mmCIF file of C-alpha atoms and ligand atoms in Angstrom:
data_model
loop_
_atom_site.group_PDB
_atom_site.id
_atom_site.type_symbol
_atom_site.label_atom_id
_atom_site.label_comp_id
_atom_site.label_asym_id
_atom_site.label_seq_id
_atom_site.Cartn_x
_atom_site.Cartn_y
_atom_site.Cartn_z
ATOM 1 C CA UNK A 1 0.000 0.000 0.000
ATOM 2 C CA UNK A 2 2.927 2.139 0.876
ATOM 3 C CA UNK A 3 3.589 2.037 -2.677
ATOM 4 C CA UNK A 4 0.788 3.596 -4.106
ATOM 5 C CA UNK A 5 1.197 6.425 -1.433
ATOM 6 C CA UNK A 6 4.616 7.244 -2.838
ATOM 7 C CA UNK A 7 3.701 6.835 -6.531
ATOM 8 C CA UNK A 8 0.404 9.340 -5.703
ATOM 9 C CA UNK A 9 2.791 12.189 -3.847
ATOM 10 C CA UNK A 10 5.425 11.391 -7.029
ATOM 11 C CA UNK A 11 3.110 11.975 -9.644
ATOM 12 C CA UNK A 12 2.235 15.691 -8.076
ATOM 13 C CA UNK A 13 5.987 16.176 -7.885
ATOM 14 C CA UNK A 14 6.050 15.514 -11.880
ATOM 15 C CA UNK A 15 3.005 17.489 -12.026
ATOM 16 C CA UNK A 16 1.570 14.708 -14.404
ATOM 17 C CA UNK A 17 -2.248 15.318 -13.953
ATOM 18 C CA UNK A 18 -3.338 11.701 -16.376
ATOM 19 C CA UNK A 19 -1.134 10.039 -13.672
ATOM 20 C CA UNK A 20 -2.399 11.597 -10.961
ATOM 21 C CA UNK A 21 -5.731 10.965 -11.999
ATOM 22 C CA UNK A 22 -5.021 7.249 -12.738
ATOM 23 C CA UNK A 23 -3.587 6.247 -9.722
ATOM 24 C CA UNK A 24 -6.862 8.257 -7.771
ATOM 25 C CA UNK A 25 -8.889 5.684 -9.942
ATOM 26 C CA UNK A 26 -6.475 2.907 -9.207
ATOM 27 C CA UNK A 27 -6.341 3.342 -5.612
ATOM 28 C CA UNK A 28 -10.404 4.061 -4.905
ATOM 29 C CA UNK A 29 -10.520 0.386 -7.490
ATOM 30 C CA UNK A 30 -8.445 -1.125 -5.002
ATOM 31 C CA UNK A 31 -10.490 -0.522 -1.795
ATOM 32 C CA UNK A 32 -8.250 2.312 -0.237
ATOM 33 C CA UNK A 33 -10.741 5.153 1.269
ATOM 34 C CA UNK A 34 -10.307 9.189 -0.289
ATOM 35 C CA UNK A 35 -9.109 10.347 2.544
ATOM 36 C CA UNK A 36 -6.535 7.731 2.881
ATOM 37 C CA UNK A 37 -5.023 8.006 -0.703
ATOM 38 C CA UNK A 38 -5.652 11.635 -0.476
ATOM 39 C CA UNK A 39 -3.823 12.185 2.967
ATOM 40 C CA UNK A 40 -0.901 10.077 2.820
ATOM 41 C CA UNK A 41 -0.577 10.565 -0.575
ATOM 42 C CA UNK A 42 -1.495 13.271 -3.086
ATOM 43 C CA UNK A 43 -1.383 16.299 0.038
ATOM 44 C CA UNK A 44 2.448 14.713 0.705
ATOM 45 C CA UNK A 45 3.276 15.271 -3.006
ATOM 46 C CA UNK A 46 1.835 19.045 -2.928
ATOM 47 C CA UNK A 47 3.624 19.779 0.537
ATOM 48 C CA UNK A 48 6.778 18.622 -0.798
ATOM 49 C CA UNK A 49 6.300 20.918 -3.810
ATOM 50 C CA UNK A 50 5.359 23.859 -1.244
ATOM 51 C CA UNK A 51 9.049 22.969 0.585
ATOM 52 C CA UNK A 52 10.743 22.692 -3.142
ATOM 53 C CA UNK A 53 8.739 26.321 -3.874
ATOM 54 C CA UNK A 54 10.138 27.941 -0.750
ATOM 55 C CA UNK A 55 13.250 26.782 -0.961
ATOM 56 C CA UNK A 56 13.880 28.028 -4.518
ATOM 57 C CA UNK A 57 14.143 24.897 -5.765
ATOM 58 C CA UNK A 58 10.998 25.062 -8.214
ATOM 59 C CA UNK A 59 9.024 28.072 -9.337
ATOM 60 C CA UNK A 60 5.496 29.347 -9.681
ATOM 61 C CA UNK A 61 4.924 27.878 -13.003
ATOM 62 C CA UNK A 62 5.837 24.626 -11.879
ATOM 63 C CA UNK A 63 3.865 25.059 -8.718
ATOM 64 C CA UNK A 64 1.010 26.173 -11.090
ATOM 65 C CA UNK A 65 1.376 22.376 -13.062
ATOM 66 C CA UNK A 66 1.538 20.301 -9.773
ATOM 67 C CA UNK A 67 -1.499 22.422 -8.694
ATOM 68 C CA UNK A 68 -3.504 21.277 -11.202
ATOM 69 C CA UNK A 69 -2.176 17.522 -11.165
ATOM 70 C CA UNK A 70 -3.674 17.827 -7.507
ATOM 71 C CA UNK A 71 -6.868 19.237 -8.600
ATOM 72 C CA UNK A 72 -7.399 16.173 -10.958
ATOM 73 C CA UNK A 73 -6.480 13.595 -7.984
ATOM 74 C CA UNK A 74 -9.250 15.669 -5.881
ATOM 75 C CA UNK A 75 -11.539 15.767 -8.659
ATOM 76 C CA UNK A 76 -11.876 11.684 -8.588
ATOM 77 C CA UNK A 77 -11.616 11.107 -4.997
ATOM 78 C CA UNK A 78 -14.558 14.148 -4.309
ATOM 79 C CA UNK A 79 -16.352 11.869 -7.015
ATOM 80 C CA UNK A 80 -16.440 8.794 -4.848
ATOM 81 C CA UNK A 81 -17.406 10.886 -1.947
ATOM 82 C CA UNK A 82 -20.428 12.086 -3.643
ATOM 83 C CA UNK A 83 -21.724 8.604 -3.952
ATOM 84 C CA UNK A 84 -21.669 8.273 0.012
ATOM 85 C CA UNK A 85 -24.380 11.673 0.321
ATOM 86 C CA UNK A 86 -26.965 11.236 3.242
ATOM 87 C CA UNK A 87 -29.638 13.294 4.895
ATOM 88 C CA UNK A 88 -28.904 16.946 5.080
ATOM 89 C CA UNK A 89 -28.093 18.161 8.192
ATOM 90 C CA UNK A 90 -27.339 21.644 7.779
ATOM 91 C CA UNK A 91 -26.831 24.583 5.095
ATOM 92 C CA UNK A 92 -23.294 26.161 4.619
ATOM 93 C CA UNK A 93 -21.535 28.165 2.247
ATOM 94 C CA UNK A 94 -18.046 27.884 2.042
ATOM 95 C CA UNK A 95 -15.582 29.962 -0.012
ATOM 96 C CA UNK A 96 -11.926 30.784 -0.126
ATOM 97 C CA UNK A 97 -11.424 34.312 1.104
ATOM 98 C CA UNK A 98 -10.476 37.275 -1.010
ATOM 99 C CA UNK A 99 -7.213 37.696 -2.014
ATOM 100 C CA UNK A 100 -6.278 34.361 -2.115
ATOM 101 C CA UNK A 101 -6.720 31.525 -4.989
ATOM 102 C CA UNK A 102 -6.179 28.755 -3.162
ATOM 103 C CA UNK A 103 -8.700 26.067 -3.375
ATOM 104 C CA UNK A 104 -7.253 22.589 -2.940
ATOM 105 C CA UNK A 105 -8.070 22.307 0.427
ATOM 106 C CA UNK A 106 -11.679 23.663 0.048
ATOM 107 C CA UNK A 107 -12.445 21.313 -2.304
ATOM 108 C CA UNK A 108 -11.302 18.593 -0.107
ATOM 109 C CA UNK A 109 -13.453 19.892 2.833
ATOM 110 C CA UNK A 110 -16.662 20.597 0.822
ATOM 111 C CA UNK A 111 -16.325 16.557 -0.182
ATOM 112 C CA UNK A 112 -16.164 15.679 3.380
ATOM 113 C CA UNK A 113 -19.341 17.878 4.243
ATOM 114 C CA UNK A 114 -21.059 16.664 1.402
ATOM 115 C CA UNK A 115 -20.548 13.086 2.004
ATOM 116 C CA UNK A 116 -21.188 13.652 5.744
ATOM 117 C CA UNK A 117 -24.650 15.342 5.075
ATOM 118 C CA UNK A 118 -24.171 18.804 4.921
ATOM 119 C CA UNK A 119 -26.147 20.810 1.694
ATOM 120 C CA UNK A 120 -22.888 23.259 0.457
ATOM 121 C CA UNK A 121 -22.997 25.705 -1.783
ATOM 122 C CA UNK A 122 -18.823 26.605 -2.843
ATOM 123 C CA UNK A 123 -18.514 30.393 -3.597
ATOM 124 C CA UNK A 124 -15.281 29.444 -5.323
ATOM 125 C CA UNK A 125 -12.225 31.784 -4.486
ATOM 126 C CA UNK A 126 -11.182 35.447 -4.365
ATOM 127 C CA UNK A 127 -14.892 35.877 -2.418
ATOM 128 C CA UNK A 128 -15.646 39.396 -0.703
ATOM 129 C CA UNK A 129 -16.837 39.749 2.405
ATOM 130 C CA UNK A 130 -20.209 41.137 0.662
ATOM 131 C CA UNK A 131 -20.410 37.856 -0.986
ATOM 132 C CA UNK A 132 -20.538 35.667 1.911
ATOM 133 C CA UNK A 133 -23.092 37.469 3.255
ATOM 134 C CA UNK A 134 -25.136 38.106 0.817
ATOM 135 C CA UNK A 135 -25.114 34.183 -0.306
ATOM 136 C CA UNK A 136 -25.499 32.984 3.673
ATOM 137 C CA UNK A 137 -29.242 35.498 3.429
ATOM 138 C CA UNK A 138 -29.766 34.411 0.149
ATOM 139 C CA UNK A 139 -29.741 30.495 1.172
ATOM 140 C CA UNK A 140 -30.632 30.632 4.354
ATOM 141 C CA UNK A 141 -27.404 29.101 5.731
ATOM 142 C CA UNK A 142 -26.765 27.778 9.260
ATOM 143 C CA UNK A 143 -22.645 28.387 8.423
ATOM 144 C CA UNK A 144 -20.187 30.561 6.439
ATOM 145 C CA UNK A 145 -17.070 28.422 6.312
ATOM 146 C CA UNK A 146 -13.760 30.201 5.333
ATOM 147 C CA UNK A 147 -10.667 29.028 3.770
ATOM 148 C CA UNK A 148 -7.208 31.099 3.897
ATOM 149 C CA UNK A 149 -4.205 29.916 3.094
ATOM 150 C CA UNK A 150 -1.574 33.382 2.948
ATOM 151 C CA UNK A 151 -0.559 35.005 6.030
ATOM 152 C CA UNK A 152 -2.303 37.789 4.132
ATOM 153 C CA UNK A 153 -5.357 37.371 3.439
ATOM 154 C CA UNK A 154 -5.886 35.654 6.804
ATOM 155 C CA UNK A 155 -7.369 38.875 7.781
ATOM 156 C CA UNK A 156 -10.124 39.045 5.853
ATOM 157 C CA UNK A 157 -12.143 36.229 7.619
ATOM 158 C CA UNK A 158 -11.543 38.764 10.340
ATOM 159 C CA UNK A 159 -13.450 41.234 8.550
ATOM 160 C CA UNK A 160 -16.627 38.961 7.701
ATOM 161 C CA UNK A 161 -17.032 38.123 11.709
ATOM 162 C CA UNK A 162 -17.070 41.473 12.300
ATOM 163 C CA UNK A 163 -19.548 42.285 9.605
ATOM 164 C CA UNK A 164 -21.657 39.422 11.314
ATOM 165 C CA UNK A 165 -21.347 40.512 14.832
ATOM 166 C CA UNK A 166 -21.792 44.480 13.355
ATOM 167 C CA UNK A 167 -24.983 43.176 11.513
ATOM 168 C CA UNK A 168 -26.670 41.446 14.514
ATOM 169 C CA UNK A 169 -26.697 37.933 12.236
ATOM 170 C CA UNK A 170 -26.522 34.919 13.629
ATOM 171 C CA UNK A 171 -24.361 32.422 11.320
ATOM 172 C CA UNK A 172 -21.963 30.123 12.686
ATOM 173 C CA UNK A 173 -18.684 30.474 11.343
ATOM 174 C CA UNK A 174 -15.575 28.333 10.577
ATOM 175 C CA UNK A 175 -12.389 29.089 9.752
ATOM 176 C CA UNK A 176 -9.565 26.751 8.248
ATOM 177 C CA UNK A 177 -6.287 26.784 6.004
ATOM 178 C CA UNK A 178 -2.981 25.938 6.932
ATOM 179 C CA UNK A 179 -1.579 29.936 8.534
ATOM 180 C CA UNK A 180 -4.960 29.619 10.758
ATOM 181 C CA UNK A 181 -4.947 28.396 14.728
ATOM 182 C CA UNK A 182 -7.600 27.772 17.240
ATOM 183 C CA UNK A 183 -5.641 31.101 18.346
ATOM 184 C CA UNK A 184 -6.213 33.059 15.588
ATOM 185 C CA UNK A 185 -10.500 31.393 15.544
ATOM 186 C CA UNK A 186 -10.023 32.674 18.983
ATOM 187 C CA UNK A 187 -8.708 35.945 18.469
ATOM 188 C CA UNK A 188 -11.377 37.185 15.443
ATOM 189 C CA UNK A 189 -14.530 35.660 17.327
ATOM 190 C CA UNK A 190 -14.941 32.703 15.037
ATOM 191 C CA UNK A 191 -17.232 29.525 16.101
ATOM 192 C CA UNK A 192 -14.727 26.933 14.912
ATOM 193 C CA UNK A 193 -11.491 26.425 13.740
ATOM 194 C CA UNK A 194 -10.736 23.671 11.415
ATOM 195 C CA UNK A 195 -7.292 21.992 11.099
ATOM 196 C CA UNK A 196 -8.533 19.478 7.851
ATOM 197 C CA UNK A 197 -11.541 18.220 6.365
ATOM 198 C CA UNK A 198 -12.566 15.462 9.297
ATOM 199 C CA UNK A 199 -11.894 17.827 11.770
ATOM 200 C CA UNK A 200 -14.407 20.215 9.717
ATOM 201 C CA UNK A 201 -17.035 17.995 10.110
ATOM 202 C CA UNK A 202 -16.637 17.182 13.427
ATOM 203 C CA UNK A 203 -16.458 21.020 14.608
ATOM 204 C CA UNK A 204 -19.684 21.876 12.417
ATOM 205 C CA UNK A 205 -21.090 18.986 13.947
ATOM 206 C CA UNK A 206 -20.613 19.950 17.565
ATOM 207 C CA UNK A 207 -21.552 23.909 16.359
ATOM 208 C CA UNK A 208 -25.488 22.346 15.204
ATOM 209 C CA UNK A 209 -25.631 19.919 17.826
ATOM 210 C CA UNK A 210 -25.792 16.585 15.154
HETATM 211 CO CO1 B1M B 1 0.602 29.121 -2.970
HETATM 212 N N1 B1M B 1 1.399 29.589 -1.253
HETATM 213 N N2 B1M B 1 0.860 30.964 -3.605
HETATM 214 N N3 B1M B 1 -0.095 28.473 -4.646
HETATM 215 N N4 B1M B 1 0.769 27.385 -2.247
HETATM 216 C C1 B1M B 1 1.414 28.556 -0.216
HETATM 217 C C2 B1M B 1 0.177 28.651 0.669
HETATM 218 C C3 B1M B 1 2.773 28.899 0.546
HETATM 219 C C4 B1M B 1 2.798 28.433 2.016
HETATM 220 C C5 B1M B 1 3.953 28.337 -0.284
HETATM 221 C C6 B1M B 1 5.282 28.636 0.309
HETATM 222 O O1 B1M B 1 5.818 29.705 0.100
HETATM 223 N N5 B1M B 1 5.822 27.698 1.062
HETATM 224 C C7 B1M B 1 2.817 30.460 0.388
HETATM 225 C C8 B1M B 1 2.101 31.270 1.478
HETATM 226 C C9 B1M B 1 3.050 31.969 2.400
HETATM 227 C C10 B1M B 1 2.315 32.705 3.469
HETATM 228 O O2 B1M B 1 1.384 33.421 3.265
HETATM 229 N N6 B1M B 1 2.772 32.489 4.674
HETATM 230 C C11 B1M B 1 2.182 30.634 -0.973
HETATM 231 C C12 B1M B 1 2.371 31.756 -1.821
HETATM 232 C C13 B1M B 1 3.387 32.784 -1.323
HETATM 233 C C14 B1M B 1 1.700 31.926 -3.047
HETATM 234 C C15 B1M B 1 1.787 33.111 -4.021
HETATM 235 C C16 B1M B 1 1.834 34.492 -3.355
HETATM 236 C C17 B1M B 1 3.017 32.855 -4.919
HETATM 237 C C18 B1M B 1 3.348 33.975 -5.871
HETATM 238 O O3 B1M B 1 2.537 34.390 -6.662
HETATM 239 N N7 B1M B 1 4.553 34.439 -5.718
HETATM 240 C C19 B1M B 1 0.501 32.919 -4.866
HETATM 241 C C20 B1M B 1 -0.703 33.641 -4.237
HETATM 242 C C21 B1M B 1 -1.913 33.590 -5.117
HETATM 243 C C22 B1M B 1 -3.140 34.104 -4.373
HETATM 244 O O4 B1M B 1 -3.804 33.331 -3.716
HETATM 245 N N8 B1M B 1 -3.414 35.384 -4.481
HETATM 246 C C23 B1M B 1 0.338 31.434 -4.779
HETATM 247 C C24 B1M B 1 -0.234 30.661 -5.770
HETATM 248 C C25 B1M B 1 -0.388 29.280 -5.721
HETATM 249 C C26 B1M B 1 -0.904 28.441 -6.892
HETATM 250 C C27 B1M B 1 -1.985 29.144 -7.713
HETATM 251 C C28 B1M B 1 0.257 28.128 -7.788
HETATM 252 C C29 B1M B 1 -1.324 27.124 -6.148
HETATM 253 C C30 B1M B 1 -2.802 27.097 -5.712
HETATM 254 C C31 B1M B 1 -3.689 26.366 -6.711
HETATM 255 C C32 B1M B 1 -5.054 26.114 -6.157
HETATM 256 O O5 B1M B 1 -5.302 26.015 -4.954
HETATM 257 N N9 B1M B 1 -5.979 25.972 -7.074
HETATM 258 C C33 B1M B 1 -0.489 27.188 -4.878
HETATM 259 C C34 B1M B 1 -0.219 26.063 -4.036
HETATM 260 C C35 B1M B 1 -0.640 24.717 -4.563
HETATM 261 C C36 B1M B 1 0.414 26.192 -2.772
HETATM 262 C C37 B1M B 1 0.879 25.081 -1.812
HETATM 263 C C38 B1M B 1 2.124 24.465 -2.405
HETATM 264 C C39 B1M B 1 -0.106 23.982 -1.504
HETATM 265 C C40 B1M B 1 -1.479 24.405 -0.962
HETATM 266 C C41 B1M B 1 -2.381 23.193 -0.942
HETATM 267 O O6 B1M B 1 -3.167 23.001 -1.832
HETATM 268 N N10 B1M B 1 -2.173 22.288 0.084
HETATM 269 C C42 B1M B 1 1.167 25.905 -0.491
HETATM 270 C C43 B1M B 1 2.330 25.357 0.336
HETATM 271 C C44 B1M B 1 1.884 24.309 1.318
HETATM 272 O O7 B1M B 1 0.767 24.330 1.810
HETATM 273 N N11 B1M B 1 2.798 23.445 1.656
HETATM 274 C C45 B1M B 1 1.249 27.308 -0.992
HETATM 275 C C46 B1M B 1 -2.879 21.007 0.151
HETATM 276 C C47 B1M B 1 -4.256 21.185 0.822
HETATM 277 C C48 B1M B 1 -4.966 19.858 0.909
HETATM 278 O O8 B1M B 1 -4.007 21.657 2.134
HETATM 279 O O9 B1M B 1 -4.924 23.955 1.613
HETATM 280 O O10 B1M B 1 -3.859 23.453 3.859
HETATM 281 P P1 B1M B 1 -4.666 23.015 2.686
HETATM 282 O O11 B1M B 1 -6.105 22.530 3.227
HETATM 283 C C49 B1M B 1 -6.292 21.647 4.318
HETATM 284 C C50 B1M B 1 -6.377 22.346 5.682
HETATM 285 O O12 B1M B 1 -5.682 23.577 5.751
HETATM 286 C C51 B1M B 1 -7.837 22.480 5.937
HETATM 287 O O13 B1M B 1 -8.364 21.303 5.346
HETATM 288 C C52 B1M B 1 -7.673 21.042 4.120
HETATM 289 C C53 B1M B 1 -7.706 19.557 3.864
HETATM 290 O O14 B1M B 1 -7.029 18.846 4.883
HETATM 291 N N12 B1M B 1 -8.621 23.609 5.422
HETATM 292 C C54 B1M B 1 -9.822 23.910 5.969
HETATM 293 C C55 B1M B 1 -8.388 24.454 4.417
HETATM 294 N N13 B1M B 1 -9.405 25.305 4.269
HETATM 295 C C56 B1M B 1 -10.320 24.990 5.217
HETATM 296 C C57 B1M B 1 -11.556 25.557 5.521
HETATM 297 C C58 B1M B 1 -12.280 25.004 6.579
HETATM 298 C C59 B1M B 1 -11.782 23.933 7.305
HETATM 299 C C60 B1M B 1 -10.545 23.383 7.015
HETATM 300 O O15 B1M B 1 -13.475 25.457 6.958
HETATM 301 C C61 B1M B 1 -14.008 26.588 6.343
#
């Protein structure tokens, strides 16, 4: 099994996307869960590219390619997820905060939520504080989920709690992404903080009481 692990993180290293894809297949065929192959596989590969980006060693095209090799691996796991769907258990809308492009991770929580009986509505990336809002009224939605992933933009799930709080509305909210703490959830009066998908689903969980 170990094998397939290191062929999955290898294959987003080469940022070949038809191998990445074919080994997502090949894994789910073989009776290894989406999280597993996902975890100790593809998310190694993309970490190790991270280390290789800081470190000089590759650059943002390269980066760009392994990105999308990862978004095909997602792309067939988040497919076998889907087929697991059950009751819904609560409205959220989730986006990736603005600023910031980063939606690997998202897409790997809004699976998890999906499969685990949440209905989610993905705002996609670069969303505005106006945006959130507006979609959370708009669907009704028991949580506004937010994904950051640059030291940056980290501050602008900041500024939607405070809009929130300011407004007098009552959504839950969860923050995630890898520069975020409990601290920082702490810190900018957020319900939850999220470290990955699982632990997503068990905060919004304990937040509605399922
Ligand atoms: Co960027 N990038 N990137 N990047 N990138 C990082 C984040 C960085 C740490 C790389 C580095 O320098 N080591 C660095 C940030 C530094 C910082 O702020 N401290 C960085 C930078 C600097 C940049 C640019 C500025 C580079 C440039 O242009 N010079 C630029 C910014 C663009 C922008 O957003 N405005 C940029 C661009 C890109 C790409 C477009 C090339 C690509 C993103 C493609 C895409 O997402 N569609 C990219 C990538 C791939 C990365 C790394 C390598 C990988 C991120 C990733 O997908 N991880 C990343 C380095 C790294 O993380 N090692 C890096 C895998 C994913 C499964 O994990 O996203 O953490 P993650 O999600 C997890 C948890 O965090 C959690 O659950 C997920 C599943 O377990 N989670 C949540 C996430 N969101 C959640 C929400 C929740 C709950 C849990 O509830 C709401």
């Amino acid at each position: 099994m170990a094998d397939i692990y290191q062929e999955a993180a290898e294959s987003i290293v080469n940022a070949d996307r038809a191998s990445s894809e074919e080994i997502a297949q090949r894994a789910l065929d073989s009776g290894i869960a989406p999280a597993d192959i996902m975890q100790n596989g593809f998310v190694k590969g993309i970490q190790e590219v991270g280390d290789l980006f800081e470190s000089g060693e590759v650059f943002l095209p390269e980066l760009m390619m392994s990105a999308d090799a990862m978004a095909g691996a997602t792309e067939v796991t988040n497919a076998a997820l889907e087929g697991e769907a059950a009751e819904a258990k609560g409205i959220m809308v989730i986006g990736t905060v603005q600023g910031d492009v980063h939606d690997i991770g998202k897409a790997i929580v809004i699976a998890y939520l999906k499969a685990n009986g949440y209905e989610v509505t993905d705002l996609g990336r670069d969303v505005s504080a106006d945006t959130f809002i507006e979609k959370a009224k708009e669907l009704s939605a028991d949580v506004i989920g937010m994904s950051a992933l640059l030291t940056t933009t980290m501050e602008e799930q900041k500024k939607v709690i405070k809009r929130i709080k300011d407004e007098g509305l009552s959504y839950k909210t969860v923050v995630g992404g890898a520069p975020c703490t409990q601290r920082w959830a702490d810190q900018i009066g957020a319900d939850a903080y999220a470290e990955d998908a699982n632990d997503g689903v068990k905060k919004i969980d304990a937040l509605l009481g399922k």
